Short mmCIF file of C-alpha atoms in Angstrom, two decimals:
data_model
loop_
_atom_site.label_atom_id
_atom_site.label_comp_id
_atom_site.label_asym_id
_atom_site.label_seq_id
_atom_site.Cartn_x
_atom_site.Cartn_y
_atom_site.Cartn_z
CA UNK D 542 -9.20 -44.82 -39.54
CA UNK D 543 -11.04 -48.09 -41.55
CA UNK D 544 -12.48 -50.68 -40.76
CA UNK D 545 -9.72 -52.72 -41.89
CA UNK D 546 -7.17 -50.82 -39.45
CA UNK D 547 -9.65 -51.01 -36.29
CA UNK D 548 -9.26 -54.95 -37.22
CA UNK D 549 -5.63 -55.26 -37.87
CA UNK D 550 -5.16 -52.98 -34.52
CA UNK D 551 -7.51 -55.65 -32.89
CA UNK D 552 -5.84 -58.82 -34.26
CA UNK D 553 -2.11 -57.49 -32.69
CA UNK D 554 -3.59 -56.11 -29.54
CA UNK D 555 -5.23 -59.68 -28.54
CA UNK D 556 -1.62 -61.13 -30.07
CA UNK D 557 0.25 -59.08 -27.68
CA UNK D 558 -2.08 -59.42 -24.86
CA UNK D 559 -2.50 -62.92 -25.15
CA UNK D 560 1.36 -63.72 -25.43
CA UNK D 561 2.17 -61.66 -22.44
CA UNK D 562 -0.44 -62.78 -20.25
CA UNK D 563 0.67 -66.07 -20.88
CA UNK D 564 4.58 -65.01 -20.03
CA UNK D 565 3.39 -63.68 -16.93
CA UNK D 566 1.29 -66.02 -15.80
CA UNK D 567 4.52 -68.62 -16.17
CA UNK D 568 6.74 -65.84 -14.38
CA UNK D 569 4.33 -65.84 -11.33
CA UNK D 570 3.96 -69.61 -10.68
CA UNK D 571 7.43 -70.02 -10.76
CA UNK D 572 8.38 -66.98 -8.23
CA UNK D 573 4.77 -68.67 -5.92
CA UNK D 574 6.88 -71.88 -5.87
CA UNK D 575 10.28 -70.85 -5.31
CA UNK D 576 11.40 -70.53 -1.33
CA UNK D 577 13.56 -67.59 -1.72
CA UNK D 578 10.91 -65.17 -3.46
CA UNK D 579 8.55 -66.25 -1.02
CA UNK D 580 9.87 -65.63 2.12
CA UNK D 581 11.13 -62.01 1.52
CA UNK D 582 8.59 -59.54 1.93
CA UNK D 583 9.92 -57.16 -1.26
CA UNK D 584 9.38 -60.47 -4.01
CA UNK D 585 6.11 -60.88 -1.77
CA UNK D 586 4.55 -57.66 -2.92
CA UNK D 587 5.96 -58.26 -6.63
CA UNK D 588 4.15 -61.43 -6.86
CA UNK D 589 0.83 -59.38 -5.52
CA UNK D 590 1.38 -56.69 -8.59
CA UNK D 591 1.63 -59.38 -10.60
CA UNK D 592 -1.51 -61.00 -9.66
CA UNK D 593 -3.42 -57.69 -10.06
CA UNK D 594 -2.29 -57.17 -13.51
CA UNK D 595 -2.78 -60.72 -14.51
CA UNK D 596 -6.45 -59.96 -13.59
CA UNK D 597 -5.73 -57.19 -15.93
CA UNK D 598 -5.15 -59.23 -18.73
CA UNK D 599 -8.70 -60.49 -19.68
CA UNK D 600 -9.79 -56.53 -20.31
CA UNK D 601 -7.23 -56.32 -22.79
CA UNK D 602 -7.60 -59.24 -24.51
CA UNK D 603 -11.34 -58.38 -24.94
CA UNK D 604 -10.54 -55.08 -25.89
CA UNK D 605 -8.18 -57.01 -28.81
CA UNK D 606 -11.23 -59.03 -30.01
CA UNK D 607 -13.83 -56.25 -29.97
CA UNK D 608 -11.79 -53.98 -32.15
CA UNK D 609 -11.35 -57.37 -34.65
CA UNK D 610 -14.86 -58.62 -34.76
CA UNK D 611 -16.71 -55.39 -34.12
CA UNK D 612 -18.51 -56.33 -31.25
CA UNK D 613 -19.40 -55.01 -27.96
CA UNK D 614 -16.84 -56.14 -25.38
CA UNK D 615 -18.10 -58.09 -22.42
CA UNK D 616 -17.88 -55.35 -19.54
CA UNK D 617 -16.71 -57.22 -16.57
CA UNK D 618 -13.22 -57.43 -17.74
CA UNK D 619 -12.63 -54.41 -18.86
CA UNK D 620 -14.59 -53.26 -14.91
CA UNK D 621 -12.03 -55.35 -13.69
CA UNK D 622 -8.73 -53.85 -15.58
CA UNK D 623 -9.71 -50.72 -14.38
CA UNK D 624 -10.10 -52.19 -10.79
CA UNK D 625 -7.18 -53.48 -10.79
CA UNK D 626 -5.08 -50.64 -12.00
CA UNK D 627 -6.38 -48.81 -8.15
CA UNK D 628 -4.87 -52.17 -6.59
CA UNK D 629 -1.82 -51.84 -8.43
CA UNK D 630 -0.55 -48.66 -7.68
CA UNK D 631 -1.48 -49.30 -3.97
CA UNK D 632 0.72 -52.20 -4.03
CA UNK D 633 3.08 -50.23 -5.31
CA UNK D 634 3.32 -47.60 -2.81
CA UNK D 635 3.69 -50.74 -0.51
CA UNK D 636 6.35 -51.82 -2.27
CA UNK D 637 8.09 -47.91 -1.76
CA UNK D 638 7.79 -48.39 1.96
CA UNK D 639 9.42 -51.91 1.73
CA UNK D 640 11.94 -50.08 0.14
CA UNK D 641 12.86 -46.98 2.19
CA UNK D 642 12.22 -49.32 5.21
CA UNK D 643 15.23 -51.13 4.12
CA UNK D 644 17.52 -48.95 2.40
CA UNK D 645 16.90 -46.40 5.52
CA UNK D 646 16.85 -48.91 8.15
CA UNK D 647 14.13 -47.53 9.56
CA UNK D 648 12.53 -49.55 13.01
CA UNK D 649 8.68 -49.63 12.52
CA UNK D 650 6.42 -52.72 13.09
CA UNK D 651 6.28 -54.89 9.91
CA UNK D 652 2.59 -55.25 10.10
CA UNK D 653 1.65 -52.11 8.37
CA UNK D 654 2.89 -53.35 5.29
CA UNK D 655 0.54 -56.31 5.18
CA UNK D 656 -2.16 -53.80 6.88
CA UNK D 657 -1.69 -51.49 3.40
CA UNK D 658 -1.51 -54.60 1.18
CA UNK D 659 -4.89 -55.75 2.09
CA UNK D 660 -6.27 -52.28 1.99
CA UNK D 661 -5.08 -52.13 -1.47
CA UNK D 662 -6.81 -55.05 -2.81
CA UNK D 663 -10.07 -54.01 -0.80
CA UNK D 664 -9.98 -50.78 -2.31
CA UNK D 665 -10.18 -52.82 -5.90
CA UNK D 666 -13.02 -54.68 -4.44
CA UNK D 667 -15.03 -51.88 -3.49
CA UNK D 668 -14.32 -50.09 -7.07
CA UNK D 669 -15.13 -53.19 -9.14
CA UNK D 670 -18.44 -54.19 -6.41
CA UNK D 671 -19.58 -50.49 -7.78
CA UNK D 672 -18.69 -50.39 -11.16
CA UNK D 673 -21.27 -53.91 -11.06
CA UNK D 674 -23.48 -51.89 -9.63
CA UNK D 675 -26.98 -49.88 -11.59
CA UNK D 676 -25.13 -46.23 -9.99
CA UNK D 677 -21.86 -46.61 -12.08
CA UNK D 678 -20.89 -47.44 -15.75
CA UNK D 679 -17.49 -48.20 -17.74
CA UNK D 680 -17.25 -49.04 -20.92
CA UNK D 681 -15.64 -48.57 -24.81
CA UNK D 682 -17.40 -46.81 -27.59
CA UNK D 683 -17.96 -48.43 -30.86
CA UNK D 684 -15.13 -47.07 -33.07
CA UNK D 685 -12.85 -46.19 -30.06
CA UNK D 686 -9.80 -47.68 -27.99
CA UNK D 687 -9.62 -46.09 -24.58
CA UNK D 688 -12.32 -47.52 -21.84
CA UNK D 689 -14.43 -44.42 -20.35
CA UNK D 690 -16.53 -43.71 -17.36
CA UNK D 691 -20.67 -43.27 -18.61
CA UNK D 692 -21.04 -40.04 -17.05
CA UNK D 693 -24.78 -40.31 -18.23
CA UNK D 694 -25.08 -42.88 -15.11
CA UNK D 695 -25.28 -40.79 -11.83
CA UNK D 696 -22.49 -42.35 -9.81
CA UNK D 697 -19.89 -42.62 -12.65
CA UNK D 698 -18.37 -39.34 -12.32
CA UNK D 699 -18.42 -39.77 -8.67
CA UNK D 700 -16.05 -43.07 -8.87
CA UNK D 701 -13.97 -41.54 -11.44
CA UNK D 702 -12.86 -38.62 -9.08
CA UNK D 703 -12.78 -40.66 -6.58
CA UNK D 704 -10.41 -43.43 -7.93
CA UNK D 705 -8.61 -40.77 -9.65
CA UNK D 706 -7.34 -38.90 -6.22
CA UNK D 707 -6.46 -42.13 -4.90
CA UNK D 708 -4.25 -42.71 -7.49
CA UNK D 709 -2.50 -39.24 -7.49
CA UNK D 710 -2.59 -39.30 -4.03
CA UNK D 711 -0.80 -42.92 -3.80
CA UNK D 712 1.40 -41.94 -6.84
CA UNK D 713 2.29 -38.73 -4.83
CA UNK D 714 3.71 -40.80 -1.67
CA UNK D 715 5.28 -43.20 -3.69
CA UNK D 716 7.41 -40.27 -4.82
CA UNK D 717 8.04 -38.81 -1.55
CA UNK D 718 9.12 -42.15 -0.87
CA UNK D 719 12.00 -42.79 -3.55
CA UNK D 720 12.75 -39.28 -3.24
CA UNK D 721 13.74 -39.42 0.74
CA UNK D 722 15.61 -42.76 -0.87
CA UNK D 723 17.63 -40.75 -3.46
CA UNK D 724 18.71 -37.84 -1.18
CA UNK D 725 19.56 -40.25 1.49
CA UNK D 726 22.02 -41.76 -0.99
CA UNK D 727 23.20 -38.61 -1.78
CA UNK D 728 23.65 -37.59 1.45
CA UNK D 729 26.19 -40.89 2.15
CA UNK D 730 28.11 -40.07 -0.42
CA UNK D 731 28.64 -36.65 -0.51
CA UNK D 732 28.62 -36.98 3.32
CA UNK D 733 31.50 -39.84 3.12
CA UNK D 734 29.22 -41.91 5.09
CA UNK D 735 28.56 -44.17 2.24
CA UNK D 736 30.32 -47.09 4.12
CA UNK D 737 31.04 -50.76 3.35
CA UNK D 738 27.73 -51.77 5.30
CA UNK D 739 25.21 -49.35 3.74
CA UNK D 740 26.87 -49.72 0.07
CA UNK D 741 26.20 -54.04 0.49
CA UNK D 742 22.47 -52.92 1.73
CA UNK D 743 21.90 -51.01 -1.22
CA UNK D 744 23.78 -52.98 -3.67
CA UNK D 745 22.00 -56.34 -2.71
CA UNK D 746 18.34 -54.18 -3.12
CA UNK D 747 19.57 -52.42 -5.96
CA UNK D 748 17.40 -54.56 -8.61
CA UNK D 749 14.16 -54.57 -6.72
CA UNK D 750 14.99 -50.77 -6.45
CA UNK D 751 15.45 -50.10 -10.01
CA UNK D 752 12.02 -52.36 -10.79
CA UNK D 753 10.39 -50.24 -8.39
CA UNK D 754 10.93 -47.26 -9.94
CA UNK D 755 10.69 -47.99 -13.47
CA UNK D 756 6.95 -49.27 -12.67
CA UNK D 757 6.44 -45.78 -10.63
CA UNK D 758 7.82 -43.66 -13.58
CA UNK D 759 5.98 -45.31 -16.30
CA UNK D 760 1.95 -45.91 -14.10
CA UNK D 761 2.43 -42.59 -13.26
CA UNK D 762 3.07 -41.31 -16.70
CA UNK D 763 0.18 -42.94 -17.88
CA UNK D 764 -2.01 -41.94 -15.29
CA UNK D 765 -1.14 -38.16 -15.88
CA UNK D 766 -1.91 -38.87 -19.34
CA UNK D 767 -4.99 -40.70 -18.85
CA UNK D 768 -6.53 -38.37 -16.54
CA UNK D 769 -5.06 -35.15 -17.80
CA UNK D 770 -4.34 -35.90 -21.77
CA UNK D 771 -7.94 -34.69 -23.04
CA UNK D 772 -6.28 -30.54 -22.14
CA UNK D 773 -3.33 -31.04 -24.06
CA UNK D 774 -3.49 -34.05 -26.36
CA UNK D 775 -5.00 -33.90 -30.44
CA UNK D 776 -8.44 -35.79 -30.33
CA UNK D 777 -7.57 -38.44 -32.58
CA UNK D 778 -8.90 -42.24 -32.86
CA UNK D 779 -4.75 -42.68 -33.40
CA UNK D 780 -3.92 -41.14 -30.06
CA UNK D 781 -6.50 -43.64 -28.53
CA UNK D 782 -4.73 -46.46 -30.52
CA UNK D 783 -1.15 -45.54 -29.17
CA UNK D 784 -2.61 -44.75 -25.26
CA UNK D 785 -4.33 -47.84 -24.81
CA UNK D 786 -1.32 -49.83 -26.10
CA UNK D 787 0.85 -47.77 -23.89
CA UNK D 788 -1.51 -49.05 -21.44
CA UNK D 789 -1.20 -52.53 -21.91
CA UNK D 790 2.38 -52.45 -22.85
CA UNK D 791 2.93 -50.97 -19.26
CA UNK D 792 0.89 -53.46 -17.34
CA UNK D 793 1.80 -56.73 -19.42
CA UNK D 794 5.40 -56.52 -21.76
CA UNK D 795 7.29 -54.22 -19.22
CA UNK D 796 6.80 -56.03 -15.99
CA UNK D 797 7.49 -59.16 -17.94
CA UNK D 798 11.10 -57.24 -18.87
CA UNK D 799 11.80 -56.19 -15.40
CA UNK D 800 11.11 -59.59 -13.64
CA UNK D 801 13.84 -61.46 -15.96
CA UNK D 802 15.83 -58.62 -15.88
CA UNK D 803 15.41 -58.23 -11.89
CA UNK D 804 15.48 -62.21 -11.02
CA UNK D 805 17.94 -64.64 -12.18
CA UNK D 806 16.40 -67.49 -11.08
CA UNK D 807 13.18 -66.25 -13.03
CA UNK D 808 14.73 -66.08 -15.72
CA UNK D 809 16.74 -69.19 -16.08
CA UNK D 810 13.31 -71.03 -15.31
CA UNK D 811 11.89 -69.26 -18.07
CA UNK D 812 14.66 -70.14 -20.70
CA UNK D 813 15.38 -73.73 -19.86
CA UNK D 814 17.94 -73.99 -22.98
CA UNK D 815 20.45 -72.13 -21.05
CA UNK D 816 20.55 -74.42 -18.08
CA UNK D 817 20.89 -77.12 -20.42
CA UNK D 818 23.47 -75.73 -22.37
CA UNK D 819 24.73 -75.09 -18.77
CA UNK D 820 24.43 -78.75 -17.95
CA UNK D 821 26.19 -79.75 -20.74
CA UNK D 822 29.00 -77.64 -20.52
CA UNK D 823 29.99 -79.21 -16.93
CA UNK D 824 29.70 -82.51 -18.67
CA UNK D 825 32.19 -82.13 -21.30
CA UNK D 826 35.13 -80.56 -18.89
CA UNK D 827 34.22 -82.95 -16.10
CA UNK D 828 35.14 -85.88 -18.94
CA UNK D 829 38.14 -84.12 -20.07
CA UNK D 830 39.30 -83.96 -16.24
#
């Protein structure tokens, strides 16, 4: 790869970073100011997963400009991106639980949820407080895409295992968790039991259900592949090039899909021409009433 492609890589990956940072950043202030995604617990925890991968966005868009200009990126981004991913799929396995609490019905107090939602962002904290610390490095080579541990500093390799059996070990519940939620829905079926009050349950969580497990599918695909890729994968600048874009088209473009696909009122916000066109449609049949 040229120096010419490391730049035109760098010019669309601060584009793309840029542009959906900005999309999300819109998408969260309108779901903070809106009653309804306030006050329920599962649009609570969304909002939180957004916030953490907002925080992601600077890494990326440093990452962008590094590769263009041919500089060394400032590290306290890209220490907080990484940070932020351990936050994220905490949050995540929060919102599971929020999930099979409701689906299942299940009678536990409601405080553990916000007990594990603070632990998640403390456990970000405590990574980032040591990555800023003289024990740990993280950092991206010169001619390179994906962000590595300096395993020439003493405590790096120690954080990386670490961080990295918290997040298979989170990812791991999170899939006991939908899986009790699939067989469960199996069961009613198959079981007949699937009636009228349980099918409105799951219909009405349905969306937050489906964003749920699209973002479990694809952090854990990426985390496998981050973590595990080196055995099986070609060790190729290109396969850097299409990881970390997988990277930050998983944390940036696909939540930004999910929450206009998930809420309406989002996404009506978001595209104002449609409530105008809306608008103006009442107008002209209220006339010829």
């Amino acid at each position: 790869m040229g120096a010419s492609d490391f730049q035109i890589f760098g010019l669309v990956f601060f584009i793309t970073a840029t542009l959906f940072g900005l999309l999300q950043v819109r998408i969260i202030y309108i779901m903070i100011r809106t009653v309804t995604f306030r006050s329920r617990e599962c649009y609570q925890l969304m909002i939180h997963i957004g916030v953490a991968q907002l925080l992601m966005t600077p890494g990326y868009v440093f990452i962008g400009l590094s590769r263009l200009f041919t500089f060394d990126p400032w590290l306290i981004p890209l220490k907080m991106m990484v940070s932020c991913v351990r936050v994220e799929i905490g949050l995540s396995f929060v919102l599971a639980l929020n999930r099979l609490k409701i689906i299942l019905d299940l009678e536990y107090p409601h405080m553990l949820h916000k007990i594990l939602t603070v632990a998640s962002w403390i456990v970000g904290v405590v990574h980032f407080t040591f990555l800023l610390s003289p024990c740990c490095e993280y950092h991206i080579q010169a001619y390179h895409y994906i962000t590595r541990f300096d395993y020439n500093i003493s405590g790096s390799y120690m954080l990386q295992r670490v961080g990295s059996l918290y997040m298979l070990g989170m990812s791991g519940a999170t899939l006991v968790a939908y899986t009790v939620i699939v067989l469960y829905m199996i069961r009613k079926r198959f079981k007949l039991l699937f009636n009228k009050a349980s099918h409105n349950v799951i219909s009405k969580e349905k969306s937050i259900l489906i964003y749920a497990v699209v973002r479990f599918i694809c952090d854990s695909t990426l985390a496998v592949l981050y973590h595990f890729g080196a055995h099986f994968l070609p060790t190729d600048v290109w396969v850097e090039a299409i990881l970390i874009y997988s990277y930050q088209f998983n944390n940036l473009f696909i939540p930004t899909f999910l929450y206009l696909v998930v809420c309406k009122s989002v996404r009506k916000e978001l595209i104002p021409w449609r409530k105008v066109a809306k608008v103006h449609s009442v107008q002209v049949t209220t006339s010829v009433l």
